Amino acid sequence: MKKTHFLVSMLALAFFSSCQNGDENDNENLRKEEVHAKTVNVTNHDGRPFSTGSGSAAGKFVSGPGGGVLMQGFYWDVPEGGNWWNTVKDKLTAWSDSGIGAVWLPPASKAQNGAYSMGYDPTDYYDFGNFNQNGSVETRFGSRTELEALITKAHAENMQVYADIVINHNSGGQSQANPFTGTNTWTDFSGVASGKFQRSYNDFYKNSYGNNDEGAFGGFPDLCHANPYVQDWLWGRDDSVGKYYKNVMKFDGWRFDYVKGFGPWVVNNWNSNVGGFSVGELWDSNVNTLEWWANNANSSVFDFAAYYKMDEAFDNGNLNVLNDDMMWKRNPYKAVTFVANHDTDVINNKMPAYAYILTHEGYPTIFYRDYEEWLNKERLNNLIWIHNNKATGTTSILYTDTDEYIARRNGYNGNPGLVVYINNSSSWQERWVETNWSSQQIKDFTGNSGWYPTTQGDKWVKVQAPPNSYSIWSLNQ
């Protein structure tokens, strides 16, 4: 959720918110002294949380050995006017062609601020722009028909669609007398236009179930997940929010907003009853906390530990911190990595950060504005292709200093893996490294280096990286 773009009203609490290959036979002892290898023992991760395509026609996503990537299909304050679903739908074929296997959409249901809301102030979970309430029929993003057309088009491209789910708090209820507070509270949702999941004061804290749960947000009515009625409507009933999104609207997975506000058991129960991919927004750089939550929620989690380490590494000139612990090192199956999102965009030197997450383990996310507006799309597509086709196997960190970082993906199931070399210095750098390959020619798949070296019989080879950039090496095949 956007943490800084809300205006709260008394009535509504609304959101506005290159040298050829002659060097490879250099003295073996010299080059082994140059490279200090450090191996990170992390679990092998070669799939992604969506099915592998098989023999589909051009224009449809097909998962490669390294899987695919996730596109965050929005940013904060996308244009108003109800055309966002059409904007995203029109980009799906190009995204699919580029190797993007899933898209994460903003909260899709009607919210307190109607046609102006980014959706993080939900009122009626079953109104996808088809009921006239909160001042509009359509949401900021468009109509239900347009949303359904987007999802249908994504599935035709073999892509998955993830819904942003906001179940910590609600907004847009009417005032009612609340015996648990002794005041009036904005907790009467009996008049929601869909007629589904009507709520009253006992469905929010404080109430007969207690005074509070793990956390409230911004003064909004705090949904009480301890109430069996709330549980039933969120994930239990055949027409519960989760099952309706999955079975009727055809969403494939979930991004849970502000999971600090309720226990991980909530997401665990949703996943057990509804299914689908899930990832939680636990805004915390402590990897122990991230791992604890992911395990207890039976869910992936955004790797904020990696996010802040990348900022320190690439913006503050200390690549040594990439040796530190991160969620993808703890459990890559449950780590969703990212460089920016709609809430936070602190990394300025983004291309090496994308080179990092698209060559390492975890499930990498591309931010819409980085891809469509701000960065070099051709370079990003190159990294996505490398990720999907070469980024396999466990990870070994081969060398780090302040300005240089070299790591190896060790390959898996016949796929050769890769070596990534990130150079934060202002000049070309070269290093001898131990690869996965004996007496074979390799190349830099980014095209940044013109070298085509042949590895020695013991798998060692010299590679290079350009200033303030990166190179990614694998078998020349």
GROMACS .gro file of N, CA, C and O in nm, residues 14 42 44 148 260 286 305 426 435 442:
model
   40
   14ALA      N    1  -1.071   0.876   0.309
   14ALA     CA    2  -1.044   0.835   0.170
   14ALA      C    3  -0.896   0.845   0.136
   14ALA      O    4  -0.825   0.929   0.186
   42VAL      N    5   2.249  -2.236  -0.104
   42VAL     CA    6   2.106  -2.210  -0.105
   42VAL      C    7   2.035  -2.316  -0.186
   42VAL      O    8   2.092  -2.378  -0.274
   44ASN      N    9   1.826  -2.520  -0.446
   44ASN     CA   10   1.808  -2.508  -0.590
   44ASN      C   11   1.670  -2.454  -0.621
   44ASN      O   12   1.571  -2.492  -0.561
  148GLU      N   13  -1.229  -0.830  -1.705
  148GLU     CA   14  -1.244  -0.969  -1.748
  148GLU      C   15  -1.179  -0.991  -1.885
  148GLU      O   16  -1.118  -1.096  -1.908
  260LYS      N   17   0.150  -0.688   0.781
  260LYS     CA   18   0.184  -0.660   0.920
  260LYS      C   19   0.060  -0.638   1.005
  260LYS      O   20   0.066  -0.644   1.128
  286ASN      N   21   1.443  -0.722   0.792
  286ASN     CA   22   1.499  -0.828   0.875
  286ASN      C   23   1.466  -0.963   0.812
  286ASN      O   24   1.349  -1.003   0.808
  305ALA      N   25   1.479  -0.749   0.234
  305ALA     CA   26   1.619  -0.758   0.276
  305ALA      C   27   1.711  -0.737   0.156
  305ALA      O   28   1.808  -0.660   0.162
  426SER      N   29   3.468   0.290  -1.246
  426SER     CA   30   3.465   0.374  -1.366
  426SER      C   31   3.556   0.323  -1.476
  426SER      O   32   3.581   0.394  -1.574
  435THR      N   33   3.432  -2.158  -1.350
  435THR     CA   34   3.300  -2.170  -1.411
  435THR      C   35   3.244  -2.311  -1.393
  435THR      O   36   3.303  -2.397  -1.326
  442ILE      N   37   3.287  -1.964  -2.419
  442ILE     CA   38   3.176  -1.890  -2.358
  442ILE      C   39   3.167  -1.751  -2.421
  442ILE      O   40   3.257  -1.707  -2.492
   0.00000   0.00000   0.00000
